[in-house]
Short mmCIF file of C-alpha atoms in Angstrom, two decimals:
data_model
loop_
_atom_site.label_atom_id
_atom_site.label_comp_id
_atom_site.label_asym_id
_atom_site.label_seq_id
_atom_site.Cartn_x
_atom_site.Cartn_y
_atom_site.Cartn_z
CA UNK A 1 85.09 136.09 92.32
CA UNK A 2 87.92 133.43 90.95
CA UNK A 3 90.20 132.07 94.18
CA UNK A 4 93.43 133.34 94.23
CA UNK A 5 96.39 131.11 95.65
CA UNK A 6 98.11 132.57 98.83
CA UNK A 7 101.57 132.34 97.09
CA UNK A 8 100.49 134.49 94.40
CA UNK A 9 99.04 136.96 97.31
CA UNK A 10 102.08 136.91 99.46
CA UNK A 11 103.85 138.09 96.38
CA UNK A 12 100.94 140.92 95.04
CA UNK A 13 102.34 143.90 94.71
CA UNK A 14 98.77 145.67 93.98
CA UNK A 15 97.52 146.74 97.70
CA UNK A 16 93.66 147.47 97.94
CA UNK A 17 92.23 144.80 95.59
CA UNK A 18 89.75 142.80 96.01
CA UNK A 19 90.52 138.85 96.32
CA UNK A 20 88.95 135.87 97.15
CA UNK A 21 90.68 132.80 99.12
CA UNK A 22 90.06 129.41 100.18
CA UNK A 23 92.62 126.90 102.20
CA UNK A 24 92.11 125.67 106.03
CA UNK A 25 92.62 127.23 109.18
CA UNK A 26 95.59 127.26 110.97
CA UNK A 27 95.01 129.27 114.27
CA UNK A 28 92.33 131.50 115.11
CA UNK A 29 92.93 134.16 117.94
CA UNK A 30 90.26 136.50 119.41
CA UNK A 31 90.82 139.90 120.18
CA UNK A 32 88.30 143.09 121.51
CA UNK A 33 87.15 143.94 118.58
CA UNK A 34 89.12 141.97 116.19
CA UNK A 35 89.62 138.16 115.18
CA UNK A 36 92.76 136.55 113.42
CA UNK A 37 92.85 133.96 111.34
CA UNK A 38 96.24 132.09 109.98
CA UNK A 39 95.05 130.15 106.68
CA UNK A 40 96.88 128.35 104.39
CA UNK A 41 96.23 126.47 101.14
CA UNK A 42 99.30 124.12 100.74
CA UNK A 43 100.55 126.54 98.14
CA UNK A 44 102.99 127.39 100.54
CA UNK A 45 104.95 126.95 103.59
CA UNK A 46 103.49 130.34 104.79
CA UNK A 47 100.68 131.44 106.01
CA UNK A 48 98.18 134.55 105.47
CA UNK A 49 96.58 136.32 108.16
CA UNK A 50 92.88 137.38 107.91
CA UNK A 51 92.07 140.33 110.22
CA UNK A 52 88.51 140.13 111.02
CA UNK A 53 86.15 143.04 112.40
CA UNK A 54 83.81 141.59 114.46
CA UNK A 55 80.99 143.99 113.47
CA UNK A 56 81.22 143.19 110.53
CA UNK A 57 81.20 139.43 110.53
CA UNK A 58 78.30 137.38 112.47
CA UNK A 59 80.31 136.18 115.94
CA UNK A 60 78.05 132.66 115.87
CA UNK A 61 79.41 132.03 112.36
CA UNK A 62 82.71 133.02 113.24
CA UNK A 63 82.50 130.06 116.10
CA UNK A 64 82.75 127.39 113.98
CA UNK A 65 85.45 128.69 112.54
CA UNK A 66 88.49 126.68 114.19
CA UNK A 67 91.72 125.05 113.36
CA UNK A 68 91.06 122.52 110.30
CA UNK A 69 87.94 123.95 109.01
CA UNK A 70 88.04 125.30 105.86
CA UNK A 71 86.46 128.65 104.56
CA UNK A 72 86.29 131.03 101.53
CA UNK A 73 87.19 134.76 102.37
CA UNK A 74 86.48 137.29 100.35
CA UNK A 75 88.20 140.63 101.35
CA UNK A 76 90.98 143.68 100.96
CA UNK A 77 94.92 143.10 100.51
CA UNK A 78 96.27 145.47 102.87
CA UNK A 79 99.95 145.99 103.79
CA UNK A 80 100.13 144.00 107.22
CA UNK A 81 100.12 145.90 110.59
CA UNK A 82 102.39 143.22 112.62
CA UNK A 83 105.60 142.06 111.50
CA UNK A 84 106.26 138.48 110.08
CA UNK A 85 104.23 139.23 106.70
CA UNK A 86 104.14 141.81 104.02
CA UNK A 87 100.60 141.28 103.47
CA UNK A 88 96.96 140.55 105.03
CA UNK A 89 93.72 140.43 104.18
CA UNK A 90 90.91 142.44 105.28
CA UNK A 91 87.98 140.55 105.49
CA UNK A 92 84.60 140.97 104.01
CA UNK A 93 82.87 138.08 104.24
CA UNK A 94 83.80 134.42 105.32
CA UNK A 95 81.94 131.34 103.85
CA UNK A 96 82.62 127.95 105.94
CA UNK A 97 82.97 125.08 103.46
CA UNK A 98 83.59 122.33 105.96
CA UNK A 99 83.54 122.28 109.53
CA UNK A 100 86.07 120.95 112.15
CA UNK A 101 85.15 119.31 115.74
CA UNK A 102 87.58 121.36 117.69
CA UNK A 103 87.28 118.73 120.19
CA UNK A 104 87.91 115.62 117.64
CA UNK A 105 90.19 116.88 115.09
CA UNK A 106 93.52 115.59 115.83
CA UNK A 107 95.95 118.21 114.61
CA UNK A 108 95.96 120.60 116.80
CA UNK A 109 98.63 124.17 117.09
CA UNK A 110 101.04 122.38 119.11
CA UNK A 111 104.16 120.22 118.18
CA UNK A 112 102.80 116.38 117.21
CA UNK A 113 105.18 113.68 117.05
CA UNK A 114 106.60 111.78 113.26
CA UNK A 115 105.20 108.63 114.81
CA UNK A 116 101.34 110.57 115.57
CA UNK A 117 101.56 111.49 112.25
CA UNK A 118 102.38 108.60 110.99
CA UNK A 119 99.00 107.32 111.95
CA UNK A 120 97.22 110.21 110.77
CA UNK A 121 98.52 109.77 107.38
CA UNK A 122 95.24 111.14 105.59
CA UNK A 123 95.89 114.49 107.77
CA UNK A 124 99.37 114.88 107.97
CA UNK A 125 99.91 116.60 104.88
CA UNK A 126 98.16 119.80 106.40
CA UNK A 127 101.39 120.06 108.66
CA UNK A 128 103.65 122.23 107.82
CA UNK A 129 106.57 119.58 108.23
CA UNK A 130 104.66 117.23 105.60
CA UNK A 131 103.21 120.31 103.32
CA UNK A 132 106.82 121.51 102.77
CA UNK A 133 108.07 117.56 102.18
CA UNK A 134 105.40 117.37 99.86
CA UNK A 135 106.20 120.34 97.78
CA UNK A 136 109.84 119.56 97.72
CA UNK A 137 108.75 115.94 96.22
CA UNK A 138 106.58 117.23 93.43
CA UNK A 139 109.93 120.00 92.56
CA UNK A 140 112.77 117.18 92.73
CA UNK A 141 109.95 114.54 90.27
CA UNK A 142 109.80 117.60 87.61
CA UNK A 143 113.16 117.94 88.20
CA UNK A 144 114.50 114.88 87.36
CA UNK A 145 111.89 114.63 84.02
CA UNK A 146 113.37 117.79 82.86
CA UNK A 147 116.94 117.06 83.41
CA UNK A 148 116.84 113.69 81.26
CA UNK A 149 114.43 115.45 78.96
CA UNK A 150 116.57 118.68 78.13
CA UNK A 151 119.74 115.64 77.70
CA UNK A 152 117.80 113.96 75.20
CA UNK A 153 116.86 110.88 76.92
CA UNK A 154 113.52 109.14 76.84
CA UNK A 155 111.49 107.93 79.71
CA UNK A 156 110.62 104.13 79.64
CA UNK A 157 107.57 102.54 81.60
CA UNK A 158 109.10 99.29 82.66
CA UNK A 159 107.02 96.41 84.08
CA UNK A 160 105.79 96.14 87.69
CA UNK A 161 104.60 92.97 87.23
CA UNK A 162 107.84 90.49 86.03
CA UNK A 163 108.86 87.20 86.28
CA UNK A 164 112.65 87.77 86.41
CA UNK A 165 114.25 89.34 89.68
CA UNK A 166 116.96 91.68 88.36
CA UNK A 167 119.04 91.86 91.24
CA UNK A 168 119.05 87.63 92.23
CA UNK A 169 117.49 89.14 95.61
CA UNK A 170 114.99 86.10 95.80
CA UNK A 171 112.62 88.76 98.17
CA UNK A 172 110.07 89.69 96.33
CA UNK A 173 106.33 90.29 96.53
CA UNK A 174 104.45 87.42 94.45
CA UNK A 175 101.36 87.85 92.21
CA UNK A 176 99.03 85.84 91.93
CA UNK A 177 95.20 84.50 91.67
CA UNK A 178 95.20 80.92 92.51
CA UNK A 179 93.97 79.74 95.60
CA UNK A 180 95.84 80.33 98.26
CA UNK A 181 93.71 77.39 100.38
CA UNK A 182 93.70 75.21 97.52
CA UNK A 183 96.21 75.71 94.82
CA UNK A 184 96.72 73.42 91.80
CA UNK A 185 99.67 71.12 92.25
CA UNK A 186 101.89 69.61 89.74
CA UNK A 187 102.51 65.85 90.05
CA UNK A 188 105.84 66.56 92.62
CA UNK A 189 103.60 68.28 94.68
CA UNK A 190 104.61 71.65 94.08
CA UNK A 191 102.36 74.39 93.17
CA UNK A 192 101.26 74.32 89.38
CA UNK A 193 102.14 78.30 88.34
CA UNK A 194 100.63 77.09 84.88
CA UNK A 195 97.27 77.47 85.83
CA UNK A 196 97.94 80.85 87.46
CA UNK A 197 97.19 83.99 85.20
CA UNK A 198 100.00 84.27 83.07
CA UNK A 199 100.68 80.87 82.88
CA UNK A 200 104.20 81.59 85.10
CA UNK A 201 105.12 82.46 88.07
CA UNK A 202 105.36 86.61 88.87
CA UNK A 203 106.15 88.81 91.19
CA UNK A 204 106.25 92.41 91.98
CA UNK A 205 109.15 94.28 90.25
CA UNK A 206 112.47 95.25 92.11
CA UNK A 207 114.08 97.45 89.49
CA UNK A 208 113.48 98.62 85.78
CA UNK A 209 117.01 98.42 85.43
CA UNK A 210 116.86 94.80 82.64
CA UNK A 211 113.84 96.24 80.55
CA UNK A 212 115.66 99.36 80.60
CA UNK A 213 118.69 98.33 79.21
CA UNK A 214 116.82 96.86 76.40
CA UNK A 215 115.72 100.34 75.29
CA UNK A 216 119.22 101.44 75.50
CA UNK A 217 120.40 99.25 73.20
CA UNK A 218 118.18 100.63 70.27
CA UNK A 219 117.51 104.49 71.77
CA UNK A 220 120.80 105.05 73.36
CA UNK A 221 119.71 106.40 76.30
CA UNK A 222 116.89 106.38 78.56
CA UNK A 223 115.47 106.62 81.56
CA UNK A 224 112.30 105.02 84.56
CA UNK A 225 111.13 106.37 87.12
CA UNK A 226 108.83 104.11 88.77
CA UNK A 227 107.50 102.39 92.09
CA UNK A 228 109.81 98.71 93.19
CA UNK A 229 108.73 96.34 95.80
CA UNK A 230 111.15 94.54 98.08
CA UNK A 231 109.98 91.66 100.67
CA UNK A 232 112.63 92.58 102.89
CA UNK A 233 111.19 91.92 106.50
CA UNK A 234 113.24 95.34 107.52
CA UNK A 235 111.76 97.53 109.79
CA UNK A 236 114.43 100.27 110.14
CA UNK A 237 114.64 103.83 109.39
CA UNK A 238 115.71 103.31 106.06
CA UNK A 239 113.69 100.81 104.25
CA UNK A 240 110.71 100.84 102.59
CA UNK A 241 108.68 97.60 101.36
CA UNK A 242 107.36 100.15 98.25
CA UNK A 243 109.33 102.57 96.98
CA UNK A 244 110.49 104.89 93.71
CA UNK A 245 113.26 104.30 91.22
CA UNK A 246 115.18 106.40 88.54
CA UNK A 247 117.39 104.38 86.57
CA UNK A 248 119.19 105.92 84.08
CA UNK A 249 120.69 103.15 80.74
CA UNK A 250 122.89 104.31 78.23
CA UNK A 251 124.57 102.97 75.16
CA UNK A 252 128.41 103.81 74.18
CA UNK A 253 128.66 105.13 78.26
CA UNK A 254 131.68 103.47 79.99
CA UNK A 255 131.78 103.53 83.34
CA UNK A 256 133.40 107.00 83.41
CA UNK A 257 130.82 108.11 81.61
CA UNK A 258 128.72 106.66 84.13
CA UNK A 259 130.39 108.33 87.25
CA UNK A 260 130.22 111.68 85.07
CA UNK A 261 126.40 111.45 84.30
CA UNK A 262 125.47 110.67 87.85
CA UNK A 263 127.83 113.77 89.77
CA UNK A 264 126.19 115.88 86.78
CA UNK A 265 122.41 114.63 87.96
CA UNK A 266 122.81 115.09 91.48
CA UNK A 267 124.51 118.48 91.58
CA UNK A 268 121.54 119.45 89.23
CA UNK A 269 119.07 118.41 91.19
CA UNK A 270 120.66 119.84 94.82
CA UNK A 271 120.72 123.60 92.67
CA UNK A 272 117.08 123.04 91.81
CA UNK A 273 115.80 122.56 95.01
CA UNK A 274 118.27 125.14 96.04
CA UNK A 275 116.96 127.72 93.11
CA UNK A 276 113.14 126.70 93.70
CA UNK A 277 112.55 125.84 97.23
CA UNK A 278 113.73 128.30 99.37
CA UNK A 279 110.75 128.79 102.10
CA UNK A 280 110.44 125.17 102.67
CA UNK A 281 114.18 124.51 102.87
CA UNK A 282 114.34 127.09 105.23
CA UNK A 283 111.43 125.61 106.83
CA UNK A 284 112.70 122.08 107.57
CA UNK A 285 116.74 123.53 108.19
CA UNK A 286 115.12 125.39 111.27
CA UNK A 287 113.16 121.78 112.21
CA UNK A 288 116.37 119.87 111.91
CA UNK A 289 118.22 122.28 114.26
CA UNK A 290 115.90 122.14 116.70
CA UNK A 291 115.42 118.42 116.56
CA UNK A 292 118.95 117.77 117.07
CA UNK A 293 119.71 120.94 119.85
CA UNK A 294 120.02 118.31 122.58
CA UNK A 295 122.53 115.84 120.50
CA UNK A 296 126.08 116.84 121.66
CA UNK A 297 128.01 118.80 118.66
CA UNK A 298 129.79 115.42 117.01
CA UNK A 299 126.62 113.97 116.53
CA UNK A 300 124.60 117.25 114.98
CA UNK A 301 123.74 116.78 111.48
CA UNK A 302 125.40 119.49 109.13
CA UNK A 303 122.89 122.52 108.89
CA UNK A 304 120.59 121.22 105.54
CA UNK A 305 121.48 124.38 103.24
CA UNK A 306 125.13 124.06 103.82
CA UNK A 307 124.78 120.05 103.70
CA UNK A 308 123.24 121.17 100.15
CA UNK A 309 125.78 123.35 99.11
CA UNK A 310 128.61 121.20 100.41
CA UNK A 311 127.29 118.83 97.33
CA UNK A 312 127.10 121.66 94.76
CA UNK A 313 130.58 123.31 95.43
CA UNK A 314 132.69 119.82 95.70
CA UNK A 315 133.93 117.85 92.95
CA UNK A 316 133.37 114.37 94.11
CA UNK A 317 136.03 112.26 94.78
CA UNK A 318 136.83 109.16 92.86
CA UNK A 319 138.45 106.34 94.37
CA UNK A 320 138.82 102.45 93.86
CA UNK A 321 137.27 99.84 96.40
CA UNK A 322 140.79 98.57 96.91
CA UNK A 323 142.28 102.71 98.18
CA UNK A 324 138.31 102.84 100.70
CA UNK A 325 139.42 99.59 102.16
CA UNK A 326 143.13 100.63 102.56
CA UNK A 327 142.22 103.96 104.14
CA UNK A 328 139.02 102.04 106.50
CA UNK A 329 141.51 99.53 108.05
CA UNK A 330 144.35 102.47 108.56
CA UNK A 331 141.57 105.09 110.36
CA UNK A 332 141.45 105.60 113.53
CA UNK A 333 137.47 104.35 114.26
CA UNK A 334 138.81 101.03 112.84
CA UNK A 335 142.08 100.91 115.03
CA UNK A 336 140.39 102.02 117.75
CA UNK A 337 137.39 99.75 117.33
CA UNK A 338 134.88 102.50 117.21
CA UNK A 339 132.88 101.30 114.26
CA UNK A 340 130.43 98.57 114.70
CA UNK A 341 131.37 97.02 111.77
CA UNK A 342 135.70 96.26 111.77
CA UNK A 343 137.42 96.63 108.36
CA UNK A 344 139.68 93.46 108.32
CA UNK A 345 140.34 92.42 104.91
CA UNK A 346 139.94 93.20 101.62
CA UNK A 347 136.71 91.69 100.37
CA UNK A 348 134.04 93.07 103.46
CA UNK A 349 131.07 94.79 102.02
CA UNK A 350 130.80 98.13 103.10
CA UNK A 351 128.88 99.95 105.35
CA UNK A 352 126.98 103.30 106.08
CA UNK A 353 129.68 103.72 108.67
CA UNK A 354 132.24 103.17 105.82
CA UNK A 355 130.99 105.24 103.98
CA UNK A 356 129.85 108.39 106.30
CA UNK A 357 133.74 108.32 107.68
CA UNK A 358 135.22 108.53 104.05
CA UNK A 359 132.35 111.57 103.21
CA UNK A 360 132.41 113.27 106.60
CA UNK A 361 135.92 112.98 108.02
CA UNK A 362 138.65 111.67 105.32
CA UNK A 363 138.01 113.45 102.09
CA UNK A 364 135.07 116.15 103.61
CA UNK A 365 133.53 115.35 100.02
CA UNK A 366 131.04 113.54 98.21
CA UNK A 367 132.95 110.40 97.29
CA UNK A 368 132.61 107.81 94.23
CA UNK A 369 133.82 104.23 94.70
CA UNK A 370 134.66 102.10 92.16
CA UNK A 371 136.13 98.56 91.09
CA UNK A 372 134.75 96.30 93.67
CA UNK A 373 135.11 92.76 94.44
CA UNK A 374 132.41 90.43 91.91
CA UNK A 375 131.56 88.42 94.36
CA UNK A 376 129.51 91.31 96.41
CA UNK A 377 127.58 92.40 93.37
CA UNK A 378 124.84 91.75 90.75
CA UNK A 379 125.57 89.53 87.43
CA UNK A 380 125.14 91.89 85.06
CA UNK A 381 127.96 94.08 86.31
CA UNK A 382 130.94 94.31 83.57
CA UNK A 383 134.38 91.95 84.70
CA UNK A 384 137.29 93.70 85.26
CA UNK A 385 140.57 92.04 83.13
CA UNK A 386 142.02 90.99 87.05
CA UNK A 387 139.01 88.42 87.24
CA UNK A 388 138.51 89.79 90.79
CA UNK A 389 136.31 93.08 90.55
CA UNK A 390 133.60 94.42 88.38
CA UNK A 391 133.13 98.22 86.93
CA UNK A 392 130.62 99.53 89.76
CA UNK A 393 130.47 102.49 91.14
CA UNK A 394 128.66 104.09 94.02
CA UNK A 395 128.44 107.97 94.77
CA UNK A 396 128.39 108.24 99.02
CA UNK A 397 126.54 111.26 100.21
CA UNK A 398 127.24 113.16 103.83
CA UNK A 399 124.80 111.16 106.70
CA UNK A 400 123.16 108.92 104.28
CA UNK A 401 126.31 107.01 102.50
CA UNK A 402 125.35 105.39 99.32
CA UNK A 403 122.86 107.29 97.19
CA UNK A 404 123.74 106.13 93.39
CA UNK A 405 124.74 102.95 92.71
CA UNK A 406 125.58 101.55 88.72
CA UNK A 407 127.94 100.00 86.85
CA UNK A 408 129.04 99.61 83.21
CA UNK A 409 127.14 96.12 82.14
CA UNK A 410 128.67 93.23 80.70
CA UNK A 411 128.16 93.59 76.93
CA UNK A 412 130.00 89.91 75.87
CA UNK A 413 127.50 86.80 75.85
CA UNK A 414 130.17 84.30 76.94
CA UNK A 415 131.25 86.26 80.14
CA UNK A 416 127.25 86.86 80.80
CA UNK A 417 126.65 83.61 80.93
CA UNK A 418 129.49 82.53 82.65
CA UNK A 419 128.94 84.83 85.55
CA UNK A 420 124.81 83.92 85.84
CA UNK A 421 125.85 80.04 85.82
CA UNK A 422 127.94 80.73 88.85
CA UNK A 423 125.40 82.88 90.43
CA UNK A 424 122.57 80.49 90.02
CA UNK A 425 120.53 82.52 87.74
CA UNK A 426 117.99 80.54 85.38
CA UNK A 427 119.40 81.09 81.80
CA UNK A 428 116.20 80.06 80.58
CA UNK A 429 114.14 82.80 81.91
CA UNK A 430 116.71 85.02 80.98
CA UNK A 431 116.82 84.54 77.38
CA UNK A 432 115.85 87.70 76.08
CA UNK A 433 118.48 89.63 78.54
CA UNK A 434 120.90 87.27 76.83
CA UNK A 435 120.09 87.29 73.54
CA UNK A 436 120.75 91.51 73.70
CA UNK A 437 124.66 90.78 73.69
CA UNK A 438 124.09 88.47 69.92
CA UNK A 439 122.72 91.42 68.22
CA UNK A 440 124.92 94.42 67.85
CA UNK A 441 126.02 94.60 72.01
CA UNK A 442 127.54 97.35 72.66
CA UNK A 443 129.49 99.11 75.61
CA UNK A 444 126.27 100.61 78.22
CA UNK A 445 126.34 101.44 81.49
CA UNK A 446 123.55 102.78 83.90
CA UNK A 447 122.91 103.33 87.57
CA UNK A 448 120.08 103.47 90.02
CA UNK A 449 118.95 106.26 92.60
CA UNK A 450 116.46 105.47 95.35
CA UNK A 451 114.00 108.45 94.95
CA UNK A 452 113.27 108.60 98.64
CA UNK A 453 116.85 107.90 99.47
CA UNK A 454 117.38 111.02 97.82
CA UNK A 455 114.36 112.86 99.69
CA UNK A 456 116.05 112.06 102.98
CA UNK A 457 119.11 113.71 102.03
CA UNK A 458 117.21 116.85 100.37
CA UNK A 459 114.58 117.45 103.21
CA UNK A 460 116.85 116.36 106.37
CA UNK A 461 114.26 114.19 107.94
CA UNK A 462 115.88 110.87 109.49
CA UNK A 463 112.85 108.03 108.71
CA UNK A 464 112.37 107.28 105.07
CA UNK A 465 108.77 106.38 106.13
CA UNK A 466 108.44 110.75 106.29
CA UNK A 467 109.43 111.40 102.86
CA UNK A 468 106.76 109.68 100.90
CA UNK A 469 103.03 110.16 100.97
CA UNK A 470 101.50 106.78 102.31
CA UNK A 471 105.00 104.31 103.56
CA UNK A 472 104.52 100.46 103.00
CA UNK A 473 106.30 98.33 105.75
CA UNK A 474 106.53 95.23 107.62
CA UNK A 475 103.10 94.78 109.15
CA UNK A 476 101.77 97.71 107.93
CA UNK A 477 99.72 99.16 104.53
CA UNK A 478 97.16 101.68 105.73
CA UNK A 479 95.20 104.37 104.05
#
C-alpha cells in the first residue's frame, strides 16, 4: 500500500479507507483494552492519533513502540472519538522501522530547553518548535524565488569564494591551502599568497551584492540568494558567523524605486506566510505567549499574527536620517536617559533601540530611513549633492529594527573613486567594479535582507541561532 502523508489525512474527507502511514512517535498511552499512539511525519505541525486494539496487535511488539521510534501503520480512517482532531486511524497492523532506547533517547514529551536543543541539533527538528521553524523556512525560500520570478528578475549565483570584501569589513573567513606551519614567504617576510591556489589571497564571501550589480548592468534586474560568512567574534543573540542573503540589483531603480521594491517584498512575503502557514504560526504565537507570560506587559512582545499583520496593513513610513535623529534627541527615553545608547548629535550611528522606539512608540509603523551621513556607510553608496549623506535606506521592523538595508549606487567613475581612495579601498583589486561606470553606467540601486533576520521576525523566536538548521558561531561548528 503507497504511504500517505498525515496532512493529506487530516484533510480526507473519505472516512473508512484504507491507508498506510509512516512518521515517528510522539506519545504512546496505554489504556484497558486500547493503546494510543500520537505520530507525526513532519508534514505537519499536527499530529494523528492511532487507536490500537490490543487483541489485535501483539502487546511485546507494541513495547518497543515508544516516543522516537518510527513505524508503518496500516489501518481505517475513522472520524475521531475525542476532541482535538477530526480524524484517526484505526489500526491494523504496525511495522517498527527503527527502534528508540526509551531510556537513551533524549527528546522526551516534556518541555526541553532552546539551549538542549541546541546541542541536539541532529534531533531537534522532530520538535514541534523546530518542525514548524523548518516548514516556515522552506515557505518564505519559495517565496522569495517566486516573487522575483513572477517580477521578471533573474537569480544570480554569486561567488563564495572572493578576493574583494564588499563591505571594507576587513572580518572575513580566509581560504586557503598553504601551510599553515610553514607558509611560503615573500622576501619582506610576509606570507607569499602567490603560491597559494589561486595565486591571490581569498576569503569567504560577505555579500553578493558587487557581482550582482554586474548582472544588473546588462539584465536589469536580478537577484542572490546565498550563504555569507562574517569573522565577527560576536556571540549574541543576533549574529551568525554563516548565514543567508537576498540581494536584490536593479538598473534604471533610484532610490525610490528602491524603498518601493523592498515595502512591496516584505509585505508579500508577511501575506504568504500569513496565506500558507497557518497551523505553525499558530503554533509558535501560542509558544511566544507563553514564553513571555512572566515578562511584565511593557516588555511582552506583540502577539506574532498581529505583529504580522501590523506589517501588511501599514504603509511604511519614510523619513530622512536628519528628521530620526531630530525626533531620538527630543523623546523622552533620550531626555530621560533611558536608552543605553544617548542621541547627542547629528552624525551617531543608530541603534536597535533607535530604531524599536521610532517602530514601536513614535510612528506605531514600519519605518524607512533615508539620507544618512557618508561617513557611516559603504563606498559604493550614491553621494548626495550636500557632500554630507549618501542615498541609503533602511526599512526598521517592530522588535528587530533594521531588516532591509540598500541604497542607490554610485553610477559616476570619478566620485567612485574618489570615495574608495578616502576609504582605503585597493583600486587595483577593484578594477572590474570600476570599470562598470566606463561602459554605459547607469542609475541602479539594490538592497540586502538577512534571510534569518527575517526568520526571527516571521517565527517570533528571540536567538537567530533557532531559525536556521545547523548555526555557525564563535567557538562552535557542530554536526
Amino acid at each position: 500500500m503507497k504511504r500517505i502523508k498525515i496532512i493529506e489525512l487530516l484533510n480526507q474527507q473519505n472516512l473508512g479507507i484504507e491507508v498506510n502511514i509512516k512518521g515517528w512517535v510522539k506519545t504512546k498511552r496505554l489504556s484497558k483494552n486500547v493503546a494510543f499512539i500520537a505520530m507525526n511525519d513532519g508534514s505537519t505541525i499536527n499530529n494523528i492519533q492511532i487507536v490500537i486494539d490490543l487483541n489485535k496487535i501483539n502487546e511485546k511488539e507494541l513495547n518497543k513502540v515508544n516516543t522516537g521510534a518510527s513505524i508503518s501503520v496500516n489501518g481505517t480512517l475513522i472520524e475521531s472519538q475525542g476532541s482535538g482532531q477530526k480524524t484517526e486511524i484505526n489500526a491494523n497492523s504496525i511495522e517498527i522501522l527503527g527502534e528508540a532506547d526509551p531510556d537513551k533517547y533524549p527528546l522526551q514529551p516534556k518541555k526541553h530547553s532552546l539551549e538542549f536543543l541546541r546541542e541536539k541539533a541532529h534531533l531537534r527538528f522532530r520538535t514541534n518548535t523546530f518542525g514548524a521553524i523548518t516548514r516556515v523556512r522552506h515557505a518564505m525560500i519559495f517565496a522569495i524565488h517566486k516573487y522575483f520570478n513572477d517580477k521578471g528578475f533573474y537569480n544570480i549565483h554569486t561567488p563564495i569564494i572572493t578576493g574583494s570584501d564588499a563591505e571594507g569589513a576587513g572580518e572575513m573567513f580566509r581560504v586557503s591551502i598553504l601551510d599553515p606551519k610553514n607558509p611560503p614567504l615573500t622576501e619582506d617576510g610576509k606570507v607569499d599568497f602567490k603560491k597559494d591556489f589561486f595565486g591571490k589571497e581569498t576569503n569567504l564571501t560577505v555579500s553578493g551584492q558587487l557581482e550582482a550589480e554586474l548582472a544588473a548592468l546588462a539584465l536589469s534586474e536580478v537577484y542572490t540568494f546565498g550563504p555569507t560568512f562574517r569573522a565577527e567574534n560576536s556571540n549574541t543573540s543576533r549574529h551568525l558567523a554563516e548565514f543567508w542573503m537576498i540581494e536584490p540589483e536593479m538598473a534604471f531603480y533610484d532610490i525610490n524605486d528602491d524603498m518601493d521594491l523592498a515595502e512591496e517584498m516584505l509585505k508579500y512575503l508577511v501575506k504568504y506566510v500569513l496565506d500558507n502557514c497557518a497551523d505553525d504560526l499558530a503554533f509558535l504565537s501560542k509558544r511566544l505567549t507563553n514564553e513571555e507570560k512572566n515578562k511584565k506587559q511593557e516588555e511582552r512582545s506583540m502577539e506574532l499574527i498581529e505583529k504580522l499583520k501590523f506589517v501588511l496593513e501599514n504603509d511604511f513610513v519614510r523619513i530622512t536620517y536628519t528628521e530620526a535623529i531630530d525626533i531620538l534627541k527630543n523623546s523622552k527615553p533620550n531626555k530621560k536617559k533611558k536608552f543605553q545608547y544617548l542621541i547627542k548629535d547629528w552624525g551617531a550611528d543608530l541603534q536597535s533601540e533607535h530604531e524599536r522606539y521610532l517602530v514601536e512608540k513614535h510612528f506605531k509603523k514600519p519605518v524607512i530611513i533615508t539620507d544618512y551621513p557618508k561617513i557611516i556607510k559603504a563606498f559604493y553608496m550614491k553621494q548626495n549633492d550636500d557632500e554630507k549623506t549618501v542615498r541609503a535606506m533602511d526599512v526598521l521592523f517592530p522588535q528587530i529594527g533594521e531588516i532591509i538595508g540598500g541604497s542607490q549606487r554610485e553610477e559616476i567613475y570619478d566620485k567612485l573613486l574618489s570615495r574608495m581612495i578616502e576609504m582605503d579601498i585597493p583600486k587595483e583589486e577593484m578594477w572590474w567594479y570600476l570599470e562598470t561606470r566606463k561602459f554605459g553606467s547607469v542609475v541602479h540601486s539594490g538592497f540586502g535582507l538577512g534571510f534569518e533576520r527575517l526568520m526571527l521576525f516571521i517565527t517570533g523566536m528571540s536567538n537567530i541561532r533557532d531559525v536556521i538548521p545547523f548555526p555557525r558561531t564563535p567557538q562552535y561548528a557542530e554536526f
